[in-house]
């Protein structure tokens, strides 16, 4: 079957920088210029957590040729928008602009890679900004706090033990030297993917990228992550207390990494359970039994083995244990009975239409391709549509039984 994916062209410079161009011949005069660094919180160590995210913030400060805030001003002055994000596995920066601003965008990213100042006087106030973000999203948000604690308990050894924001004490105790060392180690051409997507000619991109990045030198080997999470040897159950109006619940299971063939089936299971108002969990727990206000069920697709996560926010007065019983019933139902052909077909159609829809804008195409390229394997993406097509009710049941094992699950309950 023909894939809906656009074609891409790629070249690697002598210094190891991979350049990827995805021309979308849509006459929109819009491009997304993205740079992905192969570094996220999985490259951190205990005591220095959250540094990848901190560095993302520092990237918008001063460089040899730009004053603090000038990067943003330069982007805005040509009508562009820019942003960045840090995940477990990589850090992503993007500029969305009109096609004629290709040279500006590529030049700005090259400037950040080789000329970032990393001054202590810029670092100290920004550390407070990150601390505030941690308070707002994690410490003062019961759901955010539950999410953080979930990783602290589901992983004991691997750096996925924390989320990219890091632990509060580490944020307070980093030094600018820690940040400089991290930048020197990971922000090298050989550890990055530069990507331009949209209304653009590949020749122009390769030319501009070579001119801007070609002379940047690498600085030593990139350390490999050697953490392998030991197999969980029993079910874990944790109760945490937090100032919250309602109780909350998370149940999680270990699943393989993003390349594993079972990932496609796991994402179909997550669609069946949680996507939209006709999904099983929504119909049962929100509509029919009115037990929860929100419910999530999704599979992580990470460089190293991830988690399949169920999270629920109970309605006022509802006990987390009540929701837990109902949720366990739904999980067991996936294991004991086959999904109907009709239910599976509907999910396949939705999954494929979401996928095709995500290929319409330069930004989402860049996100999609970039997330695979930066993790070193684009094959799962290229076969995605045919893999979804091949899924049978039998396969869904097999995969549910393979991973939804309550003997190695982690349950975290949040109470007032």
Coordinates of C-alpha atoms in Angstrom, one line a residue:
X1 CA 0.0 0.0 0.0
X2 CA 1.2 3.5 -0.8
X3 CA 2.3 5.6 2.2
X4 CA 0.9 9.1 2.7
X5 CA 4.3 10.2 4.0
X6 CA 6.1 13.0 2.2
X7 CA 9.6 12.1 0.8
X8 CA 12.6 13.5 2.5
X9 CA 16.2 14.2 1.4
X10 CA 19.1 14.0 3.8
X11 CA 22.8 14.8 3.8
X12 CA 25.4 14.6 6.6
X13 CA 28.1 17.2 6.8
X14 CA 31.8 16.2 7.5
X15 CA 31.3 17.2 11.2
X16 CA 28.4 14.7 11.5
X17 CA 25.5 17.1 11.5
X18 CA 22.6 15.4 9.7
X19 CA 20.5 17.8 7.5
X20 CA 17.0 16.6 6.5
X21 CA 14.7 18.4 4.1
X22 CA 11.1 17.6 3.7
X23 CA 9.7 19.7 0.8
X24 CA 5.9 20.1 1.0
X25 CA 4.9 21.5 -2.4
X26 CA 2.0 23.4 -1.0
X27 CA 2.8 26.9 -2.2
X28 CA 2.2 28.1 1.4
X29 CA 5.5 30.1 1.5
X30 CA 5.9 28.7 5.1
X31 CA 8.7 26.7 6.5
X32 CA 9.6 25.1 9.8
X33 CA 13.3 25.1 10.6
X34 CA 14.0 22.7 13.5
X35 CA 17.1 21.5 15.3
X36 CA 16.9 18.4 17.4
X37 CA 19.7 17.5 19.8
X38 CA 20.1 13.9 20.9
X39 CA 20.0 14.8 24.6
X40 CA 17.2 14.8 27.1
X41 CA 16.7 13.9 30.7
X42 CA 17.8 10.3 30.0
X43 CA 21.4 11.7 29.6
X44 CA 21.4 13.1 33.1
X45 CA 22.5 11.6 36.4
X46 CA 21.1 11.7 39.9
X47 CA 22.1 15.0 41.6
X48 CA 22.2 16.9 38.3
X49 CA 18.7 16.2 37.1
X50 CA 16.8 18.8 35.0
X51 CA 19.9 20.2 33.3
X52 CA 18.8 19.4 29.7
X53 CA 15.7 21.5 30.3
X54 CA 17.7 24.3 32.0
X55 CA 20.0 24.4 29.0
X56 CA 16.9 24.8 26.7
X57 CA 16.1 28.0 28.7
X58 CA 19.7 29.3 28.5
X59 CA 19.7 28.8 24.7
X60 CA 17.7 32.0 24.3
X61 CA 20.1 34.1 26.3
X62 CA 23.2 35.9 24.9
X63 CA 25.7 34.5 22.4
X64 CA 29.0 36.0 21.1
X65 CA 27.0 38.0 18.5
X66 CA 23.5 38.3 20.1
X67 CA 22.4 40.0 23.2
X68 CA 20.0 38.2 25.6
X69 CA 16.5 38.4 24.0
X70 CA 17.9 39.3 20.5
X71 CA 17.2 35.8 19.1
X72 CA 13.5 36.2 19.9
X73 CA 13.5 39.7 18.4
X74 CA 15.2 38.6 15.2
X75 CA 12.7 35.8 14.7
X76 CA 9.7 38.2 15.4
X77 CA 11.1 40.9 13.2
X78 CA 10.7 38.6 10.2
X79 CA 7.2 37.6 11.3
X80 CA 8.3 34.2 12.6
X81 CA 7.5 32.3 15.8
X82 CA 9.9 30.1 17.8
X83 CA 9.8 27.7 20.7
X84 CA 11.6 24.8 22.3
X85 CA 10.9 21.7 24.4
X86 CA 12.8 19.1 26.3
X87 CA 11.7 15.5 26.6
X88 CA 13.1 12.3 28.1
X89 CA 15.1 11.6 25.0
X90 CA 15.8 14.8 23.1
X91 CA 15.7 18.6 23.0
X92 CA 13.9 20.3 20.2
X93 CA 14.0 24.0 19.0
X94 CA 12.0 25.4 16.1
X95 CA 11.4 28.6 14.1
X96 CA 8.4 28.8 11.9
X97 CA 8.8 31.5 9.3
X98 CA 8.3 32.4 5.6
X99 CA 10.4 30.5 3.1
X100 CA 12.6 33.5 2.3
X101 CA 13.8 33.6 5.9
X102 CA 15.6 30.2 5.6
X103 CA 19.0 31.8 5.8
X104 CA 18.2 33.8 9.0
X105 CA 16.8 30.7 10.8
X106 CA 19.6 28.4 9.9
X107 CA 22.1 31.1 10.9
X108 CA 20.5 31.7 14.3
X109 CA 20.7 28.0 15.1
X110 CA 24.3 27.8 14.1
X111 CA 25.1 30.8 16.3
X112 CA 23.4 29.1 19.3
X113 CA 25.4 25.9 18.7
X114 CA 28.8 27.4 18.6
X115 CA 28.6 30.8 20.4
X116 CA 26.3 30.5 23.4
X117 CA 27.8 32.7 26.2
X118 CA 26.3 30.8 29.3
X119 CA 27.0 33.7 31.7
X120 CA 26.3 33.2 35.4
X121 CA 24.5 36.6 35.6
X122 CA 22.0 35.3 33.0
X123 CA 21.8 31.8 34.6
X124 CA 20.9 32.8 38.1
X125 CA 17.5 34.6 37.3
X126 CA 16.7 31.9 34.8
X127 CA 17.2 29.2 37.4
X128 CA 14.4 31.0 39.4
X129 CA 12.2 30.9 36.3
X130 CA 12.7 27.1 36.0
X131 CA 12.1 26.6 39.8
X132 CA 8.8 28.5 39.4
X133 CA 7.9 26.3 36.5
X134 CA 8.6 23.2 38.6
X135 CA 6.4 24.6 41.4
X136 CA 3.6 25.5 39.0
X137 CA 3.5 22.3 37.0
X138 CA 4.6 19.7 39.5
X139 CA 4.6 20.7 43.1
X140 CA 1.4 22.7 43.1
X141 CA -0.4 20.7 40.5
X142 CA -1.8 17.4 42.0
X143 CA -1.9 15.7 38.6
X144 CA 1.6 16.9 37.8
X145 CA 2.8 15.7 41.1
X146 CA 1.2 12.3 40.6
X147 CA 2.9 12.1 37.2
X148 CA 6.3 12.9 38.7
X149 CA 5.9 10.4 41.5
X150 CA 4.8 7.7 39.0
X151 CA 8.2 7.8 37.3
X152 CA 10.0 7.9 40.7
X153 CA 8.3 4.6 41.5
X154 CA 8.1 2.8 38.2
X155 CA 11.8 3.2 37.5
X156 CA 14.3 2.7 40.3
X157 CA 17.6 2.9 38.3
X158 CA 17.1 4.2 34.8
X159 CA 17.1 8.1 34.4
X160 CA 13.4 7.9 33.4
X161 CA 13.2 7.8 37.3
X162 CA 12.6 11.5 37.0
X163 CA 10.8 13.7 34.4
X164 CA 12.6 16.4 32.4
X165 CA 11.9 19.1 35.0
X166 CA 14.2 17.3 37.4
X167 CA 14.2 17.3 41.3
X168 CA 13.7 20.6 43.1
X169 CA 16.9 20.3 45.1
X170 CA 19.0 19.8 41.9
X171 CA 17.5 22.9 40.4
X172 CA 18.6 24.8 43.5
X173 CA 22.1 23.5 43.5
X174 CA 23.3 23.4 39.8
X175 CA 26.2 25.7 39.0
X176 CA 26.9 27.5 35.7
X177 CA 29.8 25.1 35.3
X178 CA 27.4 22.2 35.3
X179 CA 25.5 23.8 32.5
X180 CA 28.6 24.7 30.5
X181 CA 29.9 21.1 30.8
X182 CA 26.6 19.7 29.6
X183 CA 26.4 22.1 26.6
X184 CA 30.0 21.3 25.6
X185 CA 29.3 17.5 25.9
X186 CA 26.0 17.3 24.0
X187 CA 25.6 20.4 21.8
X188 CA 27.9 19.3 19.0
X189 CA 27.2 18.9 15.3
X190 CA 27.6 15.1 15.5
X191 CA 24.8 15.0 18.1
X192 CA 22.2 17.1 16.2
X193 CA 19.7 16.9 13.3
X194 CA 18.8 20.1 11.4
X195 CA 15.6 19.8 9.6
X196 CA 13.7 22.1 7.2
X197 CA 10.1 21.3 6.3
X198 CA 7.7 23.1 4.0
X199 CA 7.7 25.2 0.9
X200 CA 11.5 24.9 0.2
X201 CA 14.0 23.6 -2.3
X202 CA 16.4 21.0 -0.8
X203 CA 19.4 22.4 -2.7
X204 CA 19.0 25.8 -1.0
X205 CA 18.8 24.2 2.4
X206 CA 21.9 22.1 2.0
X207 CA 23.8 25.2 0.7
X208 CA 22.7 27.4 3.7
X209 CA 23.3 24.6 6.2
X210 CA 26.8 23.9 5.0
X211 CA 27.7 27.6 5.0
X212 CA 26.4 28.1 8.5
X213 CA 27.4 24.8 10.2
X214 CA 30.1 23.3 8.1
X215 CA 33.0 24.9 10.1
X216 CA 31.7 24.0 13.6
X217 CA 34.0 21.5 15.2
X218 CA 33.1 18.6 17.4
X219 CA 34.4 18.4 20.9
X220 CA 35.0 14.8 22.0
X221 CA 32.9 11.7 22.0
X222 CA 29.2 11.7 23.0
X223 CA 28.8 9.5 26.2
X224 CA 26.5 6.6 25.7
X225 CA 23.6 5.9 28.2
X226 CA 24.2 2.5 29.7
X227 CA 21.4 2.4 32.2
X228 CA 19.2 -0.7 31.9
X229 CA 16.2 -0.8 34.3
X230 CA 16.2 -4.1 36.2
X231 CA 13.1 -6.2 35.7
X232 CA 10.4 -5.3 38.2
X233 CA 10.0 -8.2 40.6
X234 CA 6.5 -7.6 42.0
X235 CA 3.6 -5.2 42.0
X236 CA 4.1 -1.8 43.6
X237 CA 1.5 0.2 45.4
X238 CA 2.2 3.7 46.7
X239 CA -0.1 6.1 48.5
X240 CA 1.0 9.8 48.4
X241 CA -0.7 12.8 50.1
X242 CA -1.1 16.1 48.5
X243 CA -3.2 19.2 49.0
X244 CA -5.9 18.3 46.4
X245 CA -9.7 18.7 46.1
X246 CA -10.1 15.2 44.7
X247 CA -8.3 11.8 44.8
X248 CA -6.3 10.7 41.8
X249 CA -4.9 7.4 40.5
X250 CA -2.3 6.1 38.2
X251 CA -1.6 2.5 37.1
X252 CA 1.4 1.8 34.8
X253 CA 2.9 -1.2 33.1
X254 CA 6.4 -1.6 31.5
X255 CA 6.5 -1.7 27.7
X256 CA 9.3 -1.9 25.1
X257 CA 11.0 1.0 23.3
X258 CA 9.7 3.0 20.3
X259 CA 11.2 0.6 17.7
X260 CA 9.4 -2.5 19.0
X261 CA 6.8 -3.9 16.5
X262 CA 4.3 -4.1 19.4
X263 CA 4.3 -0.3 19.7
X264 CA 1.7 0.1 16.9
X265 CA -0.7 -2.3 18.6
X266 CA -0.1 -0.6 21.9
X267 CA -1.1 2.8 20.4
X268 CA -4.2 1.2 18.9
X269 CA -5.1 -0.1 22.4
X270 CA -4.7 3.4 23.8
X271 CA -7.1 4.7 21.1
X272 CA -9.7 2.0 21.9
X273 CA -9.5 2.8 25.6
X274 CA -9.2 6.6 25.6
X275 CA -9.5 8.4 22.4
X276 CA -12.7 10.5 22.2
X277 CA -16.1 10.3 23.7
X278 CA -16.9 6.9 22.2
X279 CA -13.8 5.3 23.8
X280 CA -14.3 2.6 26.4
X281 CA -13.0 4.4 29.4
X282 CA -14.8 7.6 28.6
X283 CA -18.2 5.8 28.1
X284 CA -17.8 3.7 31.2
X285 CA -16.1 5.9 33.8
X286 CA -17.1 9.4 32.7
X287 CA -20.5 9.0 31.1
X288 CA -22.1 5.9 32.6
X289 CA -20.7 5.7 36.2
X290 CA -19.7 9.3 36.6
X291 CA -16.7 8.3 38.7
X292 CA -14.0 10.4 37.0
X293 CA -13.6 13.9 35.6
X294 CA -10.7 13.0 33.3
X295 CA -9.0 9.8 32.3
X296 CA -5.9 9.0 30.2
X297 CA -4.5 5.8 28.7
X298 CA -1.4 6.0 26.5
X299 CA 1.8 4.3 25.6
X300 CA 5.2 6.1 25.7
X301 CA 7.4 5.7 22.7
X302 CA 10.9 6.2 24.1
X303 CA 14.4 5.5 23.2
X304 CA 14.6 3.0 26.1
X305 CA 11.7 0.8 27.3
X306 CA 8.8 3.0 28.5
X307 CA 5.5 2.8 30.2
X308 CA 1.8 2.3 29.4
X309 CA 0.1 4.8 31.6
X310 CA -3.4 5.0 33.0
X311 CA -4.2 8.2 34.9
X312 CA -7.6 9.3 36.4
X313 CA -8.8 12.3 38.3
X314 CA -11.8 11.2 40.4
X315 CA -15.0 13.2 40.8
X316 CA -15.5 15.0 44.2
X317 CA -16.3 12.4 46.9
X318 CA -15.2 9.4 44.8
X319 CA -12.5 7.2 46.3
X320 CA -9.5 6.3 44.1
X321 CA -9.9 2.7 45.1
X322 CA -13.4 2.7 43.5
X323 CA -12.1 4.0 40.2
X324 CA -9.2 1.5 40.5
X325 CA -11.6 -1.5 40.6
X326 CA -13.4 -0.3 37.5
X327 CA -10.2 0.5 35.7
X328 CA -8.8 -3.0 36.4
X329 CA -12.1 -4.4 35.0
X330 CA -11.5 -2.5 31.8
X331 CA -7.9 -3.6 31.5
X332 CA -8.8 -7.2 32.1
X333 CA -11.6 -7.0 29.5
X334 CA -8.9 -6.1 26.9
X335 CA -7.0 -9.3 28.0
X336 CA -10.0 -11.7 28.1
X337 CA -12.2 -10.7 25.2
X338 CA -11.4 -9.8 21.7
X339 CA -12.2 -6.3 20.4
X340 CA -15.0 -6.3 17.8
X341 CA -14.0 -6.0 14.1
X342 CA -16.2 -2.8 14.0
X343 CA -14.5 -1.2 17.0
X344 CA -11.0 -2.0 15.6
X345 CA -12.0 -0.7 12.1
X346 CA -13.2 2.5 13.5
X347 CA -10.0 3.0 15.5
X348 CA -7.9 2.2 12.4
X349 CA -9.8 4.7 10.3
X350 CA -9.4 7.4 13.0
X351 CA -5.7 6.6 13.6
X352 CA -5.0 6.8 9.9
X353 CA -7.0 10.0 9.4
X354 CA -5.2 11.6 12.4
X355 CA -1.9 10.5 10.9
X356 CA -2.7 12.0 7.4
X357 CA -4.0 15.1 9.0
X358 CA -0.7 15.5 10.9
X359 CA 1.0 15.6 7.5
X360 CA -0.7 18.8 6.4
X361 CA 1.4 21.4 8.3
X362 CA 5.1 21.9 8.1
X363 CA 5.3 22.1 12.0
X364 CA 3.6 18.7 12.6
X365 CA 5.6 17.0 9.8
X366 CA 8.8 18.3 11.4
X367 CA 7.7 17.0 14.8
X368 CA 6.8 13.6 13.5
X369 CA 9.9 13.0 11.4
X370 CA 12.3 14.7 13.9
X371 CA 11.1 12.6 16.8
X372 CA 12.2 9.4 14.9
X373 CA 15.3 10.7 13.3
X374 CA 16.7 12.1 16.5
X375 CA 16.2 8.7 18.2
X376 CA 18.1 7.1 15.3
X377 CA 15.5 5.1 13.5
X378 CA 12.9 6.4 11.0
X379 CA 11.7 2.9 9.9
X380 CA 8.8 2.5 12.4
X381 CA 7.4 5.7 10.9
X382 CA 7.8 4.7 7.3
X383 CA 5.9 1.4 7.9
X384 CA 3.3 2.9 10.3
X385 CA 0.3 2.9 8.1
X386 CA 0.7 -0.7 6.8
X387 CA 1.4 -1.8 10.3
X388 CA -1.8 -0.3 11.6
X389 CA -3.6 -2.1 8.7
X390 CA -2.3 -5.5 9.7
X391 CA -3.6 -5.4 13.3
X392 CA -6.2 -8.0 14.1
X393 CA -8.5 -8.4 17.2
X394 CA -6.4 -11.5 18.0
X395 CA -3.2 -9.3 18.0
X396 CA -4.8 -6.7 20.3
X397 CA -5.7 -9.3 22.8
X398 CA -2.2 -10.9 22.6
X399 CA -0.4 -7.6 23.2
X400 CA -2.8 -6.7 26.1
X401 CA -1.9 -10.0 27.8
X402 CA 1.8 -9.6 27.1
X403 CA 2.2 -6.2 28.8
X404 CA -0.8 -5.6 31.2
X405 CA 0.7 -7.8 33.9
X406 CA -0.6 -6.7 37.3
X407 CA 2.3 -8.7 39.0
X408 CA 4.8 -6.1 37.6
X409 CA 2.5 -3.0 37.7
X410 CA 3.0 0.2 39.6
X411 CA 0.0 1.9 41.2
X412 CA 0.2 5.4 42.7
X413 CA -2.8 6.8 44.5
X414 CA -3.0 10.5 45.5
X415 CA -5.2 11.4 48.5
X416 CA -5.7 14.7 50.4

